[in-house]
GROMACS .gro file of N, CA and C in nm:
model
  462
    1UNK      N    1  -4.393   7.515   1.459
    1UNK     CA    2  -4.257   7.560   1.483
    1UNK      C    3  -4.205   7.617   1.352
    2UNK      N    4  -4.151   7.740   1.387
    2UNK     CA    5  -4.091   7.781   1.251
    2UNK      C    6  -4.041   7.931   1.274
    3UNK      N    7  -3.965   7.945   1.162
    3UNK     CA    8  -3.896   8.087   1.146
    3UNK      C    9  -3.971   8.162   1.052
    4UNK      N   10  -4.008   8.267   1.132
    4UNK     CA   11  -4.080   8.437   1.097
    4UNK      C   12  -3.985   8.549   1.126
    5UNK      N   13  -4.033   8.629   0.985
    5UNK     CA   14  -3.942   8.776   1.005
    5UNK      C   15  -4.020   8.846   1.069
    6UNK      N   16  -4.010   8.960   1.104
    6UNK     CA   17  -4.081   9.028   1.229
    6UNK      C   18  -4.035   9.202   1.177
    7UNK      N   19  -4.174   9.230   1.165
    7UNK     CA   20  -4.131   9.377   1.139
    7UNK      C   21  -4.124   9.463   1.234
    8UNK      N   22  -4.126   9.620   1.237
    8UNK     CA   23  -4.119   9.717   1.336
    8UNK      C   24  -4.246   9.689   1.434
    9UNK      N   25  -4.356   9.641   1.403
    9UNK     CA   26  -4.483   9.677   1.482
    9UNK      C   27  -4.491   9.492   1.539
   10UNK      N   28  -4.427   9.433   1.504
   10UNK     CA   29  -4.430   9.279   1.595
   10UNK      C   30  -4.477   9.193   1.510
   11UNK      N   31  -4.539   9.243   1.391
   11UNK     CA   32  -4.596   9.151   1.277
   11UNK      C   33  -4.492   9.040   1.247
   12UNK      N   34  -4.568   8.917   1.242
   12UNK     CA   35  -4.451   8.843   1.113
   12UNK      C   36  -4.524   8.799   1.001
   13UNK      N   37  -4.439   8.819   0.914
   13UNK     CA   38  -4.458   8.717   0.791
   13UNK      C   39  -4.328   8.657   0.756
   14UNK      N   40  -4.359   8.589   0.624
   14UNK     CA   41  -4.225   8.464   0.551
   14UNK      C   42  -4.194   8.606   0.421
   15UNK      N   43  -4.072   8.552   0.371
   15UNK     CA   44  -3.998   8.450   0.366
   15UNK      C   45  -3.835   8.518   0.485
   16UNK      N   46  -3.777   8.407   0.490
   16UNK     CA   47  -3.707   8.501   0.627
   16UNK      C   48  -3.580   8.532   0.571
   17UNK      N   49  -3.517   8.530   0.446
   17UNK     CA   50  -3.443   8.633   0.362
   17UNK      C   51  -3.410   8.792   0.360
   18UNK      N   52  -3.299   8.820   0.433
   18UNK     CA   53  -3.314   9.006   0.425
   18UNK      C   54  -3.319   9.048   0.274
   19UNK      N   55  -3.350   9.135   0.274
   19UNK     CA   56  -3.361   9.189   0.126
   19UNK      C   57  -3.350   9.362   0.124
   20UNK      N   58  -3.304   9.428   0.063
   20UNK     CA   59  -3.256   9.541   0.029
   20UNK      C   60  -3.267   9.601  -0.141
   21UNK      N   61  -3.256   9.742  -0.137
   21UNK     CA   62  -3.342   9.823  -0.261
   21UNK      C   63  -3.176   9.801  -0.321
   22UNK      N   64  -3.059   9.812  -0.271
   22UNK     CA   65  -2.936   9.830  -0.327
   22UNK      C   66  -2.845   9.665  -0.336
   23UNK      N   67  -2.748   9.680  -0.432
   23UNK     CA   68  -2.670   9.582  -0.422
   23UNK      C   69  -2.577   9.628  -0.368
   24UNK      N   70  -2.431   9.548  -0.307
   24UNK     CA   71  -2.352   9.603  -0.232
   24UNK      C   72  -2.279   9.541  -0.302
   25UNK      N   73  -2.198   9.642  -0.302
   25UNK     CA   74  -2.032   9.683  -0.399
   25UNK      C   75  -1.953   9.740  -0.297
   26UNK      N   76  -1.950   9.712  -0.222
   26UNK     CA   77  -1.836   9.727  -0.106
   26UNK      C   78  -1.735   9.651  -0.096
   27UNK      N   79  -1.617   9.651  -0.116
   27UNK     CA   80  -1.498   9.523  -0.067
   27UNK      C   81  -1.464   9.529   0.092
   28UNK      N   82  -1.416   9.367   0.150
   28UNK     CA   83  -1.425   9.393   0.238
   28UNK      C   84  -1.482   9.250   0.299
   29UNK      N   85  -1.458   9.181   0.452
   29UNK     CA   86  -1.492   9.083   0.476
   29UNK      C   87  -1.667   9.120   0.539
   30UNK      N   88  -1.682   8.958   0.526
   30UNK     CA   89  -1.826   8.960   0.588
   30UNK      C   90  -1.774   8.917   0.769
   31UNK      N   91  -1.914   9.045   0.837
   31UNK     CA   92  -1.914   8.989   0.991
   31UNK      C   93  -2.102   8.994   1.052
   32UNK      N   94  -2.116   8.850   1.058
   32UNK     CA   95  -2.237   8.783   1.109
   32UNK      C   96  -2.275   8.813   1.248
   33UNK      N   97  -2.337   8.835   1.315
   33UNK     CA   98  -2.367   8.912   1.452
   33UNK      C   99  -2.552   8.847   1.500
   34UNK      N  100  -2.564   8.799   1.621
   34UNK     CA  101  -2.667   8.745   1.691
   34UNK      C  102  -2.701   8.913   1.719
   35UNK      N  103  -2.822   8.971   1.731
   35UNK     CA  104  -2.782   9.087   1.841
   35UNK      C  105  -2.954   9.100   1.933
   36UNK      N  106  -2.940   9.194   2.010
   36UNK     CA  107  -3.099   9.227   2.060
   36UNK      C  108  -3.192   9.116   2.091
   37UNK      N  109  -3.153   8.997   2.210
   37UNK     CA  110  -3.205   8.880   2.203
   37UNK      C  111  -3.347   8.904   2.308
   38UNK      N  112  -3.473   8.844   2.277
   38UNK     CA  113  -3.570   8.838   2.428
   38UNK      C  114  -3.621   8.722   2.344
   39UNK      N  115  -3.660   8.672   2.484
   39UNK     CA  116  -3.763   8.572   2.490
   39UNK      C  117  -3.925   8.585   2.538
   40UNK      N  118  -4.050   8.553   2.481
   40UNK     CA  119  -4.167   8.590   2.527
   40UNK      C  120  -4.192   8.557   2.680
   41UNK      N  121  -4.128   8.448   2.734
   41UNK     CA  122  -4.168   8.461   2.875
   41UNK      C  123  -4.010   8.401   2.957
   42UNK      N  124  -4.054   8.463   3.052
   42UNK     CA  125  -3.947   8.414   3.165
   42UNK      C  126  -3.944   8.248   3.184
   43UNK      N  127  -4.113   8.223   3.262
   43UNK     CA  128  -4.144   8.126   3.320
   43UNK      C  129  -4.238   8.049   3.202
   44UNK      N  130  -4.200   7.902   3.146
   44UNK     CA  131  -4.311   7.823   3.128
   44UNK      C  132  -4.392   7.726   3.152
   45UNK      N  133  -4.483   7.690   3.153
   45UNK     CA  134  -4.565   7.567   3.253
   45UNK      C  135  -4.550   7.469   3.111
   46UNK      N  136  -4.540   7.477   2.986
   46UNK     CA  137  -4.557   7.399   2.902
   46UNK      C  138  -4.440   7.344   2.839
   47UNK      N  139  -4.303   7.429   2.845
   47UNK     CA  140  -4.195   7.405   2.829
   47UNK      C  141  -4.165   7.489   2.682
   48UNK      N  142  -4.283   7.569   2.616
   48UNK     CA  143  -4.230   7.619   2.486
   48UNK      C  144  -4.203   7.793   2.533
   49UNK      N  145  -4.125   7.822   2.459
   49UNK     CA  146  -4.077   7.914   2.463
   49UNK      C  147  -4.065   8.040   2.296
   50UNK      N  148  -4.081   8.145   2.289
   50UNK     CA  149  -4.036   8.208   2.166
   50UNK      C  150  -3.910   8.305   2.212
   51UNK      N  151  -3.801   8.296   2.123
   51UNK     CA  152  -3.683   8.370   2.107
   51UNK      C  153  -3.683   8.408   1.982
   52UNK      N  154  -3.647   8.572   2.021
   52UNK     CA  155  -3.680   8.672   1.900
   52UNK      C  156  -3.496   8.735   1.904
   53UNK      N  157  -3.459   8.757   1.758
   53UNK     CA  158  -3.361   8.816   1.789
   53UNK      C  159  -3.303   8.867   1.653
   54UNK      N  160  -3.245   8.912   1.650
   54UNK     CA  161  -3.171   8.988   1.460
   54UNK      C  162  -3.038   8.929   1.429
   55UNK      N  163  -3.041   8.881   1.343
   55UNK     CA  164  -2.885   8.831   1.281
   55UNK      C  165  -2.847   8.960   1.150
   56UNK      N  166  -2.749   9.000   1.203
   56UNK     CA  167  -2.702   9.118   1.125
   56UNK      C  168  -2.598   9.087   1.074
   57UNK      N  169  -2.552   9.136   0.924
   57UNK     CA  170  -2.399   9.186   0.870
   57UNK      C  171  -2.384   9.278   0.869
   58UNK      N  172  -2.268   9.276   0.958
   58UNK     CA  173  -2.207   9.443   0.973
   58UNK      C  174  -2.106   9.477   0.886
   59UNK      N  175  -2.070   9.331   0.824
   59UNK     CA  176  -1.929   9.359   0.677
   59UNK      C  177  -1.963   9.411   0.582
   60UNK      N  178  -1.883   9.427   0.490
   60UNK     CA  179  -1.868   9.539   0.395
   60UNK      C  180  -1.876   9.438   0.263
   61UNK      N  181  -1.930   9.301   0.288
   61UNK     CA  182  -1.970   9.203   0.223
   61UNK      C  183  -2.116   9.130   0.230
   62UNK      N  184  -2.203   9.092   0.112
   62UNK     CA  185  -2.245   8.979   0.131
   62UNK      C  186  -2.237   8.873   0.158
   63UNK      N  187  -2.323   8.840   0.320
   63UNK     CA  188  -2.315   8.684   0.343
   63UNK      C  189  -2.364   8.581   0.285
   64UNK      N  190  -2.308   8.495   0.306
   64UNK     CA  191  -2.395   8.342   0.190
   64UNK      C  192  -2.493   8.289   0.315
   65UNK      N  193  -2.619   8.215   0.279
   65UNK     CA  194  -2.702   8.142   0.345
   65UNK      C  195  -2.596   8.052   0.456
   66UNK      N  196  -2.678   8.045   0.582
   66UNK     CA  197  -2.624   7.953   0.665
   66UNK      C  198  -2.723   7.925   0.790
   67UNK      N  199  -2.713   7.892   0.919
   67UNK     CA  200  -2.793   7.822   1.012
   67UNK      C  201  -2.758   7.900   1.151
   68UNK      N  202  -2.881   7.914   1.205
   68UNK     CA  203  -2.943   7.989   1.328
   68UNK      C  204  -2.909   7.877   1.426
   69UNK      N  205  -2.839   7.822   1.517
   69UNK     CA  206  -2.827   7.736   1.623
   69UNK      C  207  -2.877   7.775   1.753
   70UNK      N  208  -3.014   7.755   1.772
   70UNK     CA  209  -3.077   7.790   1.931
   70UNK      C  210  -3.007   7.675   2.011
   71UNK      N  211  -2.968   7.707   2.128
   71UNK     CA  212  -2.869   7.661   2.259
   71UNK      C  213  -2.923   7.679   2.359
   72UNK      N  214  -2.951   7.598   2.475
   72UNK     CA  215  -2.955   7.624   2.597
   72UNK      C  216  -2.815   7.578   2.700
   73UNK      N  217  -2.805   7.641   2.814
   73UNK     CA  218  -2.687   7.669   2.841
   73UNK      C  219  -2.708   7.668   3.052
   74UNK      N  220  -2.641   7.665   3.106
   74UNK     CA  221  -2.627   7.633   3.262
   74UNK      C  222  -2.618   7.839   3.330
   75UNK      N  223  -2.585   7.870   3.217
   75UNK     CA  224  -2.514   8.024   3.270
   75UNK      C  225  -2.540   8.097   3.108
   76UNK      N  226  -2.534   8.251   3.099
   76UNK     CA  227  -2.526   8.330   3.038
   76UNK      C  228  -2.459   8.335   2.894
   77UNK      N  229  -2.345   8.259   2.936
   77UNK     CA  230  -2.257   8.252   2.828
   77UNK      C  231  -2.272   8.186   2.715
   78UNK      N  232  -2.352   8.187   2.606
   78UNK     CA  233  -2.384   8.098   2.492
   78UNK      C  234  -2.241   8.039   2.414
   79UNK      N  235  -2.257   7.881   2.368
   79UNK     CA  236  -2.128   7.897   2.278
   79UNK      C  237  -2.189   7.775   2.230
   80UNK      N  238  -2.081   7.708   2.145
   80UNK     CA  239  -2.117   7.594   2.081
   80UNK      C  240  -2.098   7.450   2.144
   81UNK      N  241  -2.014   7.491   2.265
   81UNK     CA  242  -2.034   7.361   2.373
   81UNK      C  243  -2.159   7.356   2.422
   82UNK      N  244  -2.248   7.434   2.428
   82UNK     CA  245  -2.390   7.397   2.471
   82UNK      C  246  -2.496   7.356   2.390
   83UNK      N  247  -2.572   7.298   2.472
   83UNK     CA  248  -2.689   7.183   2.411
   83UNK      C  249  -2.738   7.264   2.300
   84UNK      N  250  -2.755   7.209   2.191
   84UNK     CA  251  -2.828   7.211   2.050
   84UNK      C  252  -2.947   7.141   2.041
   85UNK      N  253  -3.046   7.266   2.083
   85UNK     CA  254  -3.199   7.269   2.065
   85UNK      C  255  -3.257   7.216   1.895
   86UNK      N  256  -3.230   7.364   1.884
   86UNK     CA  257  -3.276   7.326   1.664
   86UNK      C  258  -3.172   7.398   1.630
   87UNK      N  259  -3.203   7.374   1.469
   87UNK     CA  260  -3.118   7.428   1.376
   87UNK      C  261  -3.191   7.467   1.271
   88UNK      N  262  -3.186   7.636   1.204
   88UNK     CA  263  -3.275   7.653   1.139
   88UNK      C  264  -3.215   7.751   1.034
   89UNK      N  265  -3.276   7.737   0.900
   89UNK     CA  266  -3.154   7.746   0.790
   89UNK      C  267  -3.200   7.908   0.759
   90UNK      N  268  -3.158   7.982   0.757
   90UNK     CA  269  -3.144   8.131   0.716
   90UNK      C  270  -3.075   8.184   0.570
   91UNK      N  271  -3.173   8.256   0.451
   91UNK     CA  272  -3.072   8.274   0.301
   91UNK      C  273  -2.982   8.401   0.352
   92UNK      N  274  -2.948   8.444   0.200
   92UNK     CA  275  -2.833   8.544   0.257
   92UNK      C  276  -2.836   8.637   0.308
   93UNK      N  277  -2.779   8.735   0.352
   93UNK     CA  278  -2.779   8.889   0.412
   93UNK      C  279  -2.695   8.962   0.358
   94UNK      N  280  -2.715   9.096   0.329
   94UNK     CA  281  -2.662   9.147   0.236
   94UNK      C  282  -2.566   9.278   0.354
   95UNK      N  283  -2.477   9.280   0.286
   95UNK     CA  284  -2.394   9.376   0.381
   95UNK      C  285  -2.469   9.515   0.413
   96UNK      N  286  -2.428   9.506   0.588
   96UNK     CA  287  -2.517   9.629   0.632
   96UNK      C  288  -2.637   9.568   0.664
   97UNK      N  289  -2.667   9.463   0.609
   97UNK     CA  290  -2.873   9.454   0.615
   97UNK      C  291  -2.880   9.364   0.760
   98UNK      N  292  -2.979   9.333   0.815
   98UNK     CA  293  -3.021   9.284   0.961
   98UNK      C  294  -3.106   9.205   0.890
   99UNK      N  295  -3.187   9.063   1.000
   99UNK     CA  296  -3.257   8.996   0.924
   99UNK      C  297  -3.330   8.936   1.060
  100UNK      N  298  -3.457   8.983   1.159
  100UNK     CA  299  -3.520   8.966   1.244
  100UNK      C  300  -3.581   8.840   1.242
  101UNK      N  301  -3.553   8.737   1.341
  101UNK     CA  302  -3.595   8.620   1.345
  101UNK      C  303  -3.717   8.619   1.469
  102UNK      N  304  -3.790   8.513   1.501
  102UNK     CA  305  -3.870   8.496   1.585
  102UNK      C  306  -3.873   8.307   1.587
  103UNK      N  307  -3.809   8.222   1.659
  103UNK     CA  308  -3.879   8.106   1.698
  103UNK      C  309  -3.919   8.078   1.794
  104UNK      N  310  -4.027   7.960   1.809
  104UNK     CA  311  -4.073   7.893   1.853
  104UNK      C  312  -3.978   7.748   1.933
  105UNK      N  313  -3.938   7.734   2.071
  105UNK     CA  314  -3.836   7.635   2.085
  105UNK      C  315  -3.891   7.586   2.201
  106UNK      N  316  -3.902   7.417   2.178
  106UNK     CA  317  -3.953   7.304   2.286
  106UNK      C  318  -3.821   7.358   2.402
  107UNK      N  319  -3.856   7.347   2.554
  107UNK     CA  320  -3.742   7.318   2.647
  107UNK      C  321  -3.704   7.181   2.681
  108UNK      N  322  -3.601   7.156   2.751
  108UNK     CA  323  -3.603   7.040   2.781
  108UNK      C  324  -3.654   7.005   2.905
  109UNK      N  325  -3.765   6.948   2.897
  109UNK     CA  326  -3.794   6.874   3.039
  109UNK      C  327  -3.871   6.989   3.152
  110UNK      N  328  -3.914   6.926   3.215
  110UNK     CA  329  -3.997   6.935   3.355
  110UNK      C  330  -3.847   6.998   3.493
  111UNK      N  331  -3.897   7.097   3.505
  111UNK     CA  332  -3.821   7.123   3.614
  111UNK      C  333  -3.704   7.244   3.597
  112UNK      N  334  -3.667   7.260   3.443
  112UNK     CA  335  -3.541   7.301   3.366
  112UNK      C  336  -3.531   7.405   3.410
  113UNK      N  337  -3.417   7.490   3.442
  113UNK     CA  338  -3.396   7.641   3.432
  113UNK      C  339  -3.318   7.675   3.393
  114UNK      N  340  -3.255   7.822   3.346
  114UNK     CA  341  -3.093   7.808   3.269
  114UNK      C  342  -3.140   7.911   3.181
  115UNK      N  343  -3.056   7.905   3.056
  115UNK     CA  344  -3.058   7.973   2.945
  115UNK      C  345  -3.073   7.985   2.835
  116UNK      N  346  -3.115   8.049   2.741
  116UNK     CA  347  -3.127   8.014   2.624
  116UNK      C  348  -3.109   8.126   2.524
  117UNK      N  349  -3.027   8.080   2.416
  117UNK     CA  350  -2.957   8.135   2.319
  117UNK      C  351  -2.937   8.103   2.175
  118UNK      N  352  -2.856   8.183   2.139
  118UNK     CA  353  -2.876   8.116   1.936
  118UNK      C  354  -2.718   8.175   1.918
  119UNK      N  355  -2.645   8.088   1.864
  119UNK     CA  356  -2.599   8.079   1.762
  119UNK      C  357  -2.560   8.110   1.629
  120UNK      N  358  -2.513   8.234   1.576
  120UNK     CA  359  -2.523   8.238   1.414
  120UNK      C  360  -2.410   8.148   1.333
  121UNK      N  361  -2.413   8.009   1.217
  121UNK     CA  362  -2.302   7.986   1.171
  121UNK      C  363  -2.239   8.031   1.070
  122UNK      N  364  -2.106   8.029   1.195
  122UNK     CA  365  -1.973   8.079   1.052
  122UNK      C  366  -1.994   8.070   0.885
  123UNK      N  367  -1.961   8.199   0.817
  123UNK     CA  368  -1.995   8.137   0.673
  123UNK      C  369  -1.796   8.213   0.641
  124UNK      N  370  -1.803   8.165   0.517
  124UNK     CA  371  -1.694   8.161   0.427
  124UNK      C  372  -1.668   8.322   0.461
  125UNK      N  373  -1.527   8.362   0.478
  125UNK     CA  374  -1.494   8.515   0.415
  125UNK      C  375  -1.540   8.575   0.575
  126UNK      N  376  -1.618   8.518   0.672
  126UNK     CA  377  -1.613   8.599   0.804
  126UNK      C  378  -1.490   8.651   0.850
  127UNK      N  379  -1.491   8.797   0.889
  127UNK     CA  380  -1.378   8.838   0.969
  127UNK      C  381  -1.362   8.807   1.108
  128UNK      N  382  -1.451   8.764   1.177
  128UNK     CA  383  -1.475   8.739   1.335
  128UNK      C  384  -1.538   8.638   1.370
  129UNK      N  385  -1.585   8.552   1.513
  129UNK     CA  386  -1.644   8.482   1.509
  129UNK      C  387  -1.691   8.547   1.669
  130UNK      N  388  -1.665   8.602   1.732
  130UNK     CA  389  -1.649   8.639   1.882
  130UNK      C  390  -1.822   8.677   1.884
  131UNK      N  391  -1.832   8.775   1.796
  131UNK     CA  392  -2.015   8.824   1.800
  131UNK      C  393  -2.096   8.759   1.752
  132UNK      N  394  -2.086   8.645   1.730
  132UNK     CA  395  -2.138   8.506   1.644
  132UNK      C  396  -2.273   8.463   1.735
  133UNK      N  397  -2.265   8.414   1.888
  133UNK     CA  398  -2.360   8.402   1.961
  133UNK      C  399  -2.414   8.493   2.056
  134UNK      N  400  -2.556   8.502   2.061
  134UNK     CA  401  -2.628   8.581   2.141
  134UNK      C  402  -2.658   8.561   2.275
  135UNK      N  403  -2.609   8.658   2.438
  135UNK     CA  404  -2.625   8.636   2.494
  135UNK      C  405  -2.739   8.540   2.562
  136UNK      N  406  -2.747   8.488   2.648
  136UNK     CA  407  -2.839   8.407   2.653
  136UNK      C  408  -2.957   8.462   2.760
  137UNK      N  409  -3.081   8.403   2.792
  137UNK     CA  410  -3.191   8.456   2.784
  137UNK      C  411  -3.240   8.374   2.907
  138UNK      N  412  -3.295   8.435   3.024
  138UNK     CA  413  -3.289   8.318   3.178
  138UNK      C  414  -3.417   8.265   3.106
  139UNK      N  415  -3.443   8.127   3.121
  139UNK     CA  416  -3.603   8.072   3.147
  139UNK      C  417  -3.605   7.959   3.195
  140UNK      N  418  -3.720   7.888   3.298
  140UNK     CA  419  -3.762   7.817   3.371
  140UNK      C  420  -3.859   7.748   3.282
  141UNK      N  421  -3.867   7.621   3.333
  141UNK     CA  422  -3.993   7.526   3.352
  141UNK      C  423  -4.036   7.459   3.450
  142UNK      N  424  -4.170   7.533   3.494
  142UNK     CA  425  -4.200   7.495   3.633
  142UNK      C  426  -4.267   7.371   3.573
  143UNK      N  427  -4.209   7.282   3.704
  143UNK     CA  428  -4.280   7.172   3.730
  143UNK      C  429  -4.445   7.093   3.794
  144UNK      N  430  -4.429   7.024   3.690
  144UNK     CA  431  -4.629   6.982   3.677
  144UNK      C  432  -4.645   6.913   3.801
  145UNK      N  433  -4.734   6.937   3.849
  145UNK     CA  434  -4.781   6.853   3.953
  145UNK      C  435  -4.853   6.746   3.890
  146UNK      N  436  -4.815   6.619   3.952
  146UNK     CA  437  -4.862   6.472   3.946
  146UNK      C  438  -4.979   6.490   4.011
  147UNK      N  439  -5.089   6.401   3.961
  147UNK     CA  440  -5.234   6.389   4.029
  147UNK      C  441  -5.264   6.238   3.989
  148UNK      N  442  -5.255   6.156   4.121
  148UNK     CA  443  -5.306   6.053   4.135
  148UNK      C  444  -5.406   6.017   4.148
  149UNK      N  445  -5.415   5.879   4.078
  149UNK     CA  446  -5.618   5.825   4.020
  149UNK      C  447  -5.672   5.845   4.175
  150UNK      N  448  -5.638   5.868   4.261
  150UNK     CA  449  -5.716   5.928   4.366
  150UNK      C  450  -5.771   6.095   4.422
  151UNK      N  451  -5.687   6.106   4.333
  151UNK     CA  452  -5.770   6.275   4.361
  151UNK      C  453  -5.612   6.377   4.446
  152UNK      N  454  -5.515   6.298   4.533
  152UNK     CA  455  -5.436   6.371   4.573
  152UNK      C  456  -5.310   6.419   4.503
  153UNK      N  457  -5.268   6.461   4.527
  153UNK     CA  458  -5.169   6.533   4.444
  153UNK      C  459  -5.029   6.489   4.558
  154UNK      N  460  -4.927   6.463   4.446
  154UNK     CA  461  -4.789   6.432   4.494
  154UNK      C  462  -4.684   6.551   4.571
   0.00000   0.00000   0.00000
């Protein structure tokens, strides 16, 4: 389990830090943004799942380091009333810059269906919080069939 940056062609490597050729001298608040969310599969028999998605600053500021909150959810709507999967720590982003994530996330349980989403947290100096979480993402866990020390199945 872990966080990979992900380039244009699907590659990942570490470290998961955006980084840029310029410094930014822009004044101006910072705004943190989930955006472009998929997940590798709809349906899982194992319960793991990968959610890929970009945390962007669109402010006219550098953001300070803060935390990726993957969520699963009953409906579409991601927020912070919903279940808290992981939490995974992200350095800074530099205004303007995007910073492509990819995890790896256990579901809960046998049977589950619903949604799943992330979270970006609030840092200091944000102008918004509304584009903060990323729509959420349908996925299932089909349920295992039981096989009894006799050979039949439940």
């Amino acid at each position: 389990v872990g966080v990979f940056a992900v380039d244009d062609e699907g590659a990942t490597s570490a470290p998961v830090t955006a980084s840029a050729s310029r410094a930014s001298a822009c004044a101006g608040p910072v705004d943190l943004l989930a955006q472009a969310g998929s997940v590798n599969t709809g349906i899982s028999s194992n319960g793991r799942v990968t959610l890929s998605l970009t945390v962007r600053n669109d402010g006219s500021q550098d953001a300070a380091a803060t935390e990726v909150v993957f969520r699963v959810s009953p409906d579409a709507a991601i927020d912070e009333a919903d279940a808290e999967l992981i939490r995974v720590p992200i350095g800074p982003i530099l205004a303007g810059e995007g910073l492509p994530l990819s995890q790896d996330i256990q579901l809960p349980g046998n049977g589950f269906t619903g949604f799943i989403g992330a979270c970006v947290q609030a840092v200091s100096g944000e102008s918004g919080y509304s584009n903060n979480c990323l729509s959420g993402q349908a996925v299932s866990v089909e349920l295992e069939e039981a096989v009894f020390a006799d050979g039949f199945e439940s």
